[in-house]
Amino acid sequence: MSFNDFMIKKELKLERDIEILIVRSFNGTITSEEKERLAVWCNESAKNRQAFAQLKNIWDTTHPAFPAQDIRIDRAEAKILREIRKGKRGQTRFLVWWQRAAAVIVIPLLLISLYLFFNRQSKEEFIDSRQEIIAPKGTYTQITLPDGSTVWLNSGSKLSYSIPFEKTKRETFLAGEAFFDVKANRESPFIVVADGISITATGTKFNVDAYPSDTLRTITLEEGHVFIESPQQHKKTEMDINRQFVWNTNTNRHDVYTVDASLYGKWKEGILIFRDETLENIFKRVARTFNVDISIKDPALAKQRYRATFEQESLDEILELLRMSAPIRYSFNGDKRNPKKIIEVSQN
């Protein structure tokens, strides 16, 4: 090896070391010793300081959140390796390449690529990220999943899933209530796991009511068809439109009913519809909608059944409508900050 070849290799080694320190300083993983080395390099010349400031400006402008679904790790790493190994010499030429790349490709992808390359993160570790969405109590939330499916989460519900979905399945995990509008994809079934129940669909619309504190788990199919598997089942249950699957967690038994499925997803439009529902279930849904606690003192009263439709009514209006149609009275027993937080219902 000639002397010049030796100097070239040493220069590349130094350039890469500086690149690593710069990226680590941006993402917050730089050590105290590395920070001192980087400071020495910056103080060597005004050109070095200018380069660092320009690179920092690019980083601060973008603040990438590293969404895994937007990343092609193999292409990103290959791009970085090709550019570094082309024989670029010195800090100035690296800066020119970086600025040109930023003008041609999406900057977050470039920065993510650098982050992955210099920190040696494995593809498996990066891809296996999870997203968790929670609907605050008293509200409902609409979200779009990585495959384009739409989900509405009801009050106090939680949905989690991997980003991106696996190629062979689109698996989600639900605690609470959600309405799913699933994009069709026969090659990648859509799966909802809710407290032991597994619902499999390819493209359909259905509502899942599976709050952990409730005894019943209810799946209501509005469009398409689904397969449902619950504990103690020996085979999957196939459901068609306007069918409802109800599993009782106390008895480990399930039943399937014929219903008007369009009524069960109306909550996402601010409409509560009850058809032959017990007063206990009516007040339970009202309590979740308005984030209050409602207790019925009389067990016999709780089992009485009613029909009702509430469309955008306030909590006070709903209570008054129920008082006029049912033999009940109610009282507020909250604190000064929220006097309606606790509501007690009794026989009139």
Tab-separated table of C-alpha atoms in Angstrom:
chain	number	residue	atom	x	y	z
A	1	MET	CA	0.000	0.000	0.000
A	2	SER	CA	1.392	3.409	-0.993
A	3	PHE	CA	1.635	6.347	1.381
A	4	ASN	CA	-1.106	8.207	-0.495
A	5	ASP	CA	-3.437	5.194	-0.258
A	6	PHE	CA	-2.787	5.069	3.479
A	7	MET	CA	-3.621	8.783	3.859
A	8	ILE	CA	-6.845	8.387	1.847
A	9	LYS	CA	-8.032	5.542	4.071
A	10	LYS	CA	-7.183	7.477	7.202
A	11	GLU	CA	-9.053	10.546	5.904
A	12	LEU	CA	-12.194	8.491	5.241
A	13	LYS	CA	-11.977	7.002	8.721
A	14	LEU	CA	-11.781	10.456	10.261
A	15	GLU	CA	-14.656	11.767	8.108
A	16	ARG	CA	-16.918	8.919	9.157
A	17	ASP	CA	-16.031	9.429	12.835
A	18	ILE	CA	-17.053	13.072	12.606
A	19	GLU	CA	-20.273	12.145	10.834
A	20	ILE	CA	-21.119	9.726	13.633
A	21	LEU	CA	-20.458	12.365	16.293
A	22	ILE	CA	-22.611	14.938	14.474
A	23	VAL	CA	-25.591	12.608	14.179
A	24	ARG	CA	-25.252	11.471	17.796
A	25	SER	CA	-25.157	15.078	18.969
A	26	PHE	CA	-28.411	15.732	17.086
A	27	ASN	CA	-30.301	12.709	18.422
A	28	GLY	CA	-29.051	13.122	22.003
A	29	THR	CA	-26.986	9.925	22.280
A	30	ILE	CA	-23.545	11.580	22.303
A	31	THR	CA	-21.336	10.960	25.349
A	32	SER	CA	-19.362	13.614	27.227
A	33	GLU	CA	-16.100	12.366	25.715
A	34	GLU	CA	-17.557	12.407	22.199
A	35	LYS	CA	-18.958	15.882	22.770
A	36	GLU	CA	-15.448	17.130	23.630
A	37	ARG	CA	-14.012	15.537	20.464
A	38	LEU	CA	-16.716	17.176	18.368
A	39	ALA	CA	-16.037	20.548	20.010
A	40	VAL	CA	-12.339	20.240	19.134
A	41	TRP	CA	-13.230	19.521	15.510
A	42	CYS	CA	-15.615	22.509	15.358
A	43	ASN	CA	-12.942	24.819	16.795
A	44	GLU	CA	-10.344	23.755	14.233
A	45	SER	CA	-11.727	26.065	11.559
A	46	ALA	CA	-14.578	28.404	10.662
A	47	LYS	CA	-15.411	26.024	7.810
A	48	ASN	CA	-16.053	23.210	10.280
A	49	ARG	CA	-18.274	25.411	12.449
A	50	GLN	CA	-20.251	26.571	9.417
A	51	ALA	CA	-20.755	22.977	8.290
A	52	PHE	CA	-21.997	21.932	11.709
A	53	ALA	CA	-24.417	24.886	11.872
A	54	GLN	CA	-25.878	24.110	8.437
A	55	LEU	CA	-26.374	20.443	9.266
A	56	LYS	CA	-27.985	21.373	12.590
A	57	ASN	CA	-30.350	23.715	10.770
A	58	ILE	CA	-31.490	20.888	8.472
A	59	TRP	CA	-32.047	18.582	11.457
A	60	ASP	CA	-33.946	21.174	13.529
A	61	THR	CA	-36.178	22.070	10.594
A	62	THR	CA	-37.415	18.544	10.090
A	63	HIS	CA	-37.570	16.925	13.566
A	64	PRO	CA	-38.412	13.511	12.114
A	65	ALA	CA	-40.730	11.336	14.215
A	66	PHE	CA	-39.375	8.146	12.609
A	67	PRO	CA	-42.725	6.711	11.389
A	68	ALA	CA	-41.812	3.165	10.472
A	69	GLN	CA	-44.394	2.896	7.690
A	70	ASP	CA	-42.578	5.637	5.753
A	71	ILE	CA	-39.182	3.932	5.904
A	72	ARG	CA	-37.507	1.633	3.440
A	73	ILE	CA	-34.549	0.699	5.609
A	74	ASP	CA	-32.775	-1.354	2.967
A	75	ARG	CA	-32.853	1.490	0.447
A	76	ALA	CA	-31.930	4.092	3.051
A	77	GLU	CA	-28.852	2.199	4.239
A	78	ALA	CA	-27.795	1.366	0.691
A	79	LYS	CA	-28.078	5.049	-0.284
A	80	ILE	CA	-25.857	6.140	2.587
A	81	LEU	CA	-23.282	3.429	1.927
A	82	ARG	CA	-23.089	4.288	-1.784
A	83	GLU	CA	-22.593	7.982	-1.111
A	84	ILE	CA	-19.977	7.496	1.592
A	85	ARG	CA	-18.033	4.896	-0.437
A	86	LYS	CA	-17.931	6.921	-3.643
A	87	GLY	CA	-14.697	8.400	-2.432
A	88	LYS	CA	-15.911	11.778	-1.217
A	89	ARG	CA	-13.074	13.435	0.614
A	90	GLY	CA	-13.278	15.920	3.454
A	91	GLN	CA	-16.021	17.678	5.316
A	92	THR	CA	-16.900	20.185	2.590
A	93	ARG	CA	-17.761	17.570	-0.024
A	94	PHE	CA	-19.850	15.653	2.488
A	95	LEU	CA	-21.787	18.852	3.218
A	96	VAL	CA	-22.399	19.454	-0.486
A	97	TRP	CA	-23.703	15.907	-0.882
A	98	TRP	CA	-25.994	16.272	2.139
A	99	GLN	CA	-27.496	19.549	0.885
A	100	ARG	CA	-28.062	18.177	-2.618
A	101	ALA	CA	-29.688	15.062	-1.217
A	102	ALA	CA	-31.981	17.175	0.933
A	103	ALA	CA	-33.169	19.004	-2.164
A	104	VAL	CA	-33.866	15.795	-4.084
A	105	ILE	CA	-35.300	13.308	-1.578
A	106	VAL	CA	-37.510	13.634	1.455
A	107	ILE	CA	-35.351	15.023	4.236
A	108	PRO	CA	-36.862	12.930	7.021
A	109	LEU	CA	-35.991	9.772	5.093
A	110	LEU	CA	-32.391	10.936	4.715
A	111	LEU	CA	-32.041	11.774	8.391
A	112	ILE	CA	-33.659	8.513	9.427
A	113	SER	CA	-31.267	6.671	7.143
A	114	LEU	CA	-28.278	8.366	8.753
A	115	TYR	CA	-29.653	7.601	12.182
A	116	LEU	CA	-30.104	3.925	11.345
A	117	PHE	CA	-26.699	3.599	9.667
A	118	PHE	CA	-24.550	5.286	12.267
A	119	ASN	CA	-26.295	3.804	15.280
A	120	ARG	CA	-26.396	0.287	13.790
A	121	GLN	CA	-30.016	-0.380	14.676
A	122	SER	CA	-31.285	-3.681	13.372
A	123	LYS	CA	-34.175	-3.711	10.930
A	124	GLU	CA	-36.194	-5.994	13.145
A	125	GLU	CA	-35.829	-3.763	16.180
A	126	PHE	CA	-36.860	-0.651	14.260
A	127	ILE	CA	-39.824	-2.126	12.428
A	128	ASP	CA	-41.304	-3.769	15.521
A	129	SER	CA	-42.762	-0.557	16.902
A	130	ARG	CA	-46.238	-0.291	18.353
A	131	GLN	CA	-48.825	2.438	18.296
A	132	GLU	CA	-51.359	2.899	21.080
A	133	ILE	CA	-54.383	5.189	20.784
A	134	ILE	CA	-56.602	6.066	23.757
A	135	ALA	CA	-59.911	7.940	23.559
A	136	PRO	CA	-60.220	10.209	26.606
A	137	LYS	CA	-63.250	9.584	28.789
A	138	GLY	CA	-66.277	11.555	27.692
A	139	THR	CA	-65.132	11.736	24.044
A	140	TYR	CA	-64.680	9.526	20.999
A	141	THR	CA	-61.748	9.504	18.603
A	142	GLN	CA	-61.439	8.735	14.888
A	143	ILE	CA	-58.173	7.292	13.580
A	144	THR	CA	-56.831	5.946	10.281
A	145	LEU	CA	-54.755	2.774	10.426
A	146	PRO	CA	-51.638	2.100	8.280
A	147	ASP	CA	-53.713	0.096	5.760
A	148	GLY	CA	-56.270	2.888	5.282
A	149	SER	CA	-58.949	1.327	7.506
A	150	THR	CA	-60.873	3.739	9.744
A	151	VAL	CA	-61.600	3.175	13.429
A	152	TRP	CA	-63.741	5.160	15.844
A	153	LEU	CA	-62.783	4.663	19.502
A	154	ASN	CA	-65.440	5.264	22.131
A	155	SER	CA	-64.943	6.906	25.525
A	156	GLY	CA	-62.103	5.413	27.593
A	157	SER	CA	-61.196	2.824	24.933
A	158	LYS	CA	-57.701	1.797	23.837
A	159	LEU	CA	-56.473	0.375	20.525
A	160	SER	CA	-52.932	-0.858	19.862
A	161	TYR	CA	-51.281	-2.220	16.713
A	162	SER	CA	-47.909	-2.707	15.057
A	163	ILE	CA	-46.429	-0.208	12.602
A	164	PRO	CA	-46.449	-1.298	9.873
A	165	PHE	CA	-48.878	-4.223	9.816
A	166	GLU	CA	-47.421	-7.625	9.006
A	167	LYS	CA	-47.746	-8.726	5.386
A	168	THR	CA	-49.905	-11.746	6.219
A	169	LYS	CA	-52.261	-10.150	8.771
A	170	ARG	CA	-53.437	-6.821	10.170
A	171	GLU	CA	-53.736	-7.404	13.899
A	172	THR	CA	-55.140	-4.926	16.414
A	173	PHE	CA	-55.860	-5.155	20.140
A	174	LEU	CA	-58.900	-3.457	21.660
A	175	ALA	CA	-59.951	-2.693	25.223
A	176	GLY	CA	-63.307	-0.901	25.197
A	177	GLU	CA	-65.582	-0.109	22.273
A	178	ALA	CA	-64.762	0.662	18.654
A	179	PHE	CA	-66.401	0.771	15.251
A	180	PHE	CA	-64.245	-0.630	12.426
A	181	ASP	CA	-64.526	0.265	8.729
A	182	VAL	CA	-62.009	-2.198	7.290
A	183	LYS	CA	-60.301	-1.833	3.904
A	184	ALA	CA	-60.679	-4.989	1.830
A	185	ASN	CA	-57.571	-7.160	1.490
A	186	ARG	CA	-58.137	-10.908	1.186
A	187	GLU	CA	-54.406	-11.621	1.304
A	188	SER	CA	-54.059	-9.909	4.687
A	189	PRO	CA	-56.985	-10.579	7.067
A	190	PHE	CA	-57.909	-7.882	9.566
A	191	ILE	CA	-57.955	-9.178	13.143
A	192	VAL	CA	-59.332	-7.578	16.296
A	193	VAL	CA	-58.387	-9.205	19.606
A	194	ALA	CA	-60.600	-8.067	22.478
A	195	ASP	CA	-60.303	-9.728	25.888
A	196	GLY	CA	-60.020	-13.266	24.589
A	197	ILE	CA	-62.264	-12.830	21.544
A	198	SER	CA	-60.701	-12.818	18.085
A	199	ILE	CA	-62.624	-11.256	15.176
A	200	THR	CA	-61.276	-11.879	11.658
A	201	ALA	CA	-62.412	-9.933	8.585
A	202	THR	CA	-61.086	-9.065	5.137
A	203	GLY	CA	-63.168	-5.971	4.436
A	204	THR	CA	-66.271	-5.039	6.413
A	205	LYS	CA	-67.933	-2.744	8.965
A	206	PHE	CA	-68.629	-3.872	12.510
A	207	ASN	CA	-68.893	-2.631	16.086
A	208	VAL	CA	-67.061	-4.250	19.019
A	209	ASP	CA	-68.152	-3.530	22.592
A	210	ALA	CA	-65.637	-5.123	24.958
A	211	TYR	CA	-65.008	-2.953	27.995
A	212	PRO	CA	-62.973	-4.982	30.529
A	213	SER	CA	-65.294	-3.947	33.370
A	214	ASP	CA	-68.414	-5.283	31.605
A	215	THR	CA	-69.732	-8.834	31.694
A	216	LEU	CA	-70.801	-8.997	28.042
A	217	ARG	CA	-68.659	-8.804	24.898
A	218	THR	CA	-70.742	-7.796	21.862
A	219	ILE	CA	-69.824	-7.825	18.167
A	220	THR	CA	-72.386	-6.400	15.746
A	221	LEU	CA	-71.892	-6.758	11.986
A	222	GLU	CA	-73.115	-3.966	9.723
A	223	GLU	CA	-71.452	-4.976	6.430
A	224	GLY	CA	-69.655	-7.994	4.973
A	225	HIS	CA	-68.952	-11.025	7.133
A	226	VAL	CA	-66.584	-11.957	9.963
A	227	PHE	CA	-65.328	-15.027	11.794
A	228	ILE	CA	-65.390	-14.926	15.597
A	229	GLU	CA	-63.491	-17.139	17.989
A	230	SER	CA	-64.008	-16.909	21.735
A	231	PRO	CA	-62.795	-18.947	24.731
A	232	GLN	CA	-64.364	-22.401	25.115
A	233	GLN	CA	-65.334	-22.487	21.414
A	234	HIS	CA	-64.422	-25.563	19.399
A	235	LYS	CA	-64.863	-23.801	16.060
A	236	LYS	CA	-65.156	-20.276	14.678
A	237	THR	CA	-68.542	-18.615	14.360
A	238	GLU	CA	-69.241	-17.040	10.966
A	239	MET	CA	-71.499	-13.985	10.996
A	240	ASP	CA	-73.342	-12.131	8.241
A	241	ILE	CA	-74.961	-8.699	8.066
A	242	ASN	CA	-77.307	-7.670	10.917
A	243	ARG	CA	-76.108	-10.433	13.200
A	244	GLN	CA	-74.856	-9.854	16.725
A	245	PHE	CA	-72.521	-12.102	18.723
A	246	VAL	CA	-72.786	-11.785	22.524
A	247	TRP	CA	-70.381	-13.600	24.834
A	248	ASN	CA	-71.002	-13.723	28.580
A	249	THR	CA	-67.705	-13.766	30.479
A	250	ASN	CA	-69.352	-15.128	33.624
A	251	THR	CA	-70.882	-18.198	31.991
A	252	ASN	CA	-68.404	-18.545	29.087
A	253	ARG	CA	-71.383	-18.952	26.777
A	254	HIS	CA	-72.307	-17.057	23.649
A	255	ASP	CA	-75.460	-16.358	21.647
A	256	VAL	CA	-76.083	-14.926	18.188
A	257	TYR	CA	-79.026	-12.587	17.534
A	258	THR	CA	-80.586	-10.833	14.554
A	259	VAL	CA	-80.556	-7.043	15.019
A	260	ASP	CA	-80.601	-3.767	13.136
A	261	ALA	CA	-76.819	-3.396	13.081
A	262	SER	CA	-76.912	0.205	11.860
A	263	LEU	CA	-78.151	1.307	15.287
A	264	TYR	CA	-75.104	0.054	17.178
A	265	GLY	CA	-72.527	2.313	15.561
A	266	LYS	CA	-74.553	5.519	15.870
A	267	TRP	CA	-72.627	6.529	18.995
A	268	LYS	CA	-69.825	7.766	16.721
A	269	GLU	CA	-72.299	10.372	15.416
A	270	GLY	CA	-73.325	11.449	18.913
A	271	ILE	CA	-76.532	9.375	18.825
A	272	LEU	CA	-77.476	6.853	21.526
A	273	ILE	CA	-80.154	4.341	20.498
A	274	PHE	CA	-81.605	1.772	22.870
A	275	ARG	CA	-84.050	-0.945	21.881
A	276	ASP	CA	-85.408	-3.088	24.705
A	277	GLU	CA	-82.342	-2.321	26.810
A	278	THR	CA	-82.208	-2.592	30.588
A	279	LEU	CA	-82.040	0.635	32.517
A	280	GLU	CA	-78.699	-0.584	33.860
A	281	ASN	CA	-77.204	-0.752	30.344
A	282	ILE	CA	-78.753	2.573	29.339
A	283	PHE	CA	-77.228	4.390	32.298
A	284	LYS	CA	-73.895	2.611	31.758
A	285	ARG	CA	-73.622	3.985	28.214
A	286	VAL	CA	-74.816	7.438	29.265
A	287	ALA	CA	-72.212	7.478	32.051
A	288	ARG	CA	-69.395	6.637	29.624
A	289	THR	CA	-70.566	9.200	27.100
A	290	PHE	CA	-70.516	12.031	29.635
A	291	ASN	CA	-67.690	10.711	31.870
A	292	VAL	CA	-69.791	10.511	35.033
A	293	ASP	CA	-70.599	7.772	37.551
A	294	ILE	CA	-74.247	6.656	37.668
A	295	SER	CA	-75.419	4.108	40.218
A	296	ILE	CA	-78.891	2.569	40.457
A	297	LYS	CA	-79.849	1.849	44.039
A	298	ASP	CA	-82.708	-0.552	43.292
A	299	PRO	CA	-81.646	-3.837	41.543
A	300	ALA	CA	-85.203	-4.437	40.298
A	301	LEU	CA	-85.265	-0.983	38.713
A	302	ALA	CA	-81.956	-1.674	36.974
A	303	LYS	CA	-83.452	-4.680	35.167
A	304	GLN	CA	-86.438	-2.831	33.700
A	305	ARG	CA	-86.287	-2.458	29.908
A	306	TYR	CA	-86.846	0.673	27.834
A	307	ARG	CA	-86.685	2.050	24.317
A	308	ALA	CA	-85.024	5.427	23.838
A	309	THR	CA	-83.127	7.547	21.319
A	310	PHE	CA	-80.917	10.439	22.379
A	311	GLU	CA	-79.494	12.632	19.645
A	312	GLN	CA	-77.075	15.334	20.797
A	313	GLU	CA	-79.012	15.867	24.069
A	314	SER	CA	-77.131	17.077	27.125
A	315	LEU	CA	-76.761	14.978	30.269
A	316	ASP	CA	-79.470	17.012	32.029
A	317	GLU	CA	-81.870	16.553	29.121
A	318	ILE	CA	-81.307	12.774	29.012
A	319	LEU	CA	-81.881	12.447	32.751
A	320	GLU	CA	-85.078	14.476	32.529
A	321	LEU	CA	-86.388	12.432	29.584
A	322	LEU	CA	-85.725	9.208	31.492
A	323	ARG	CA	-87.337	10.601	34.641
A	324	MET	CA	-90.500	11.428	32.703
A	325	SER	CA	-90.703	8.032	30.979
A	326	ALA	CA	-89.511	5.789	33.807
A	327	PRO	CA	-90.398	5.703	37.505
A	328	ILE	CA	-87.073	7.154	38.632
A	329	ARG	CA	-85.607	10.075	40.474
A	330	TYR	CA	-81.984	11.135	40.540
A	331	SER	CA	-79.638	13.290	42.583
A	332	PHE	CA	-76.173	14.753	42.050
A	333	ASN	CA	-73.566	13.894	44.673
A	334	GLY	CA	-70.313	15.190	43.196
A	335	ASP	CA	-67.895	17.720	44.626
A	336	LYS	CA	-67.699	21.483	44.151
A	337	ARG	CA	-65.481	21.175	41.083
A	338	ASN	CA	-67.799	18.680	39.374
A	339	PRO	CA	-71.167	18.433	41.144
A	340	LYS	CA	-72.594	16.088	38.471
A	341	LYS	CA	-69.686	13.629	38.585
A	342	ILE	CA	-71.661	11.166	40.758
A	343	ILE	CA	-75.344	10.559	40.050
A	344	GLU	CA	-77.581	8.308	42.140
A	345	VAL	CA	-80.773	6.886	40.623
A	346	SER	CA	-83.582	5.353	42.665
A	347	GLN	CA	-87.201	4.285	42.347
A	348	ASN	CA	-89.641	7.174	42.297
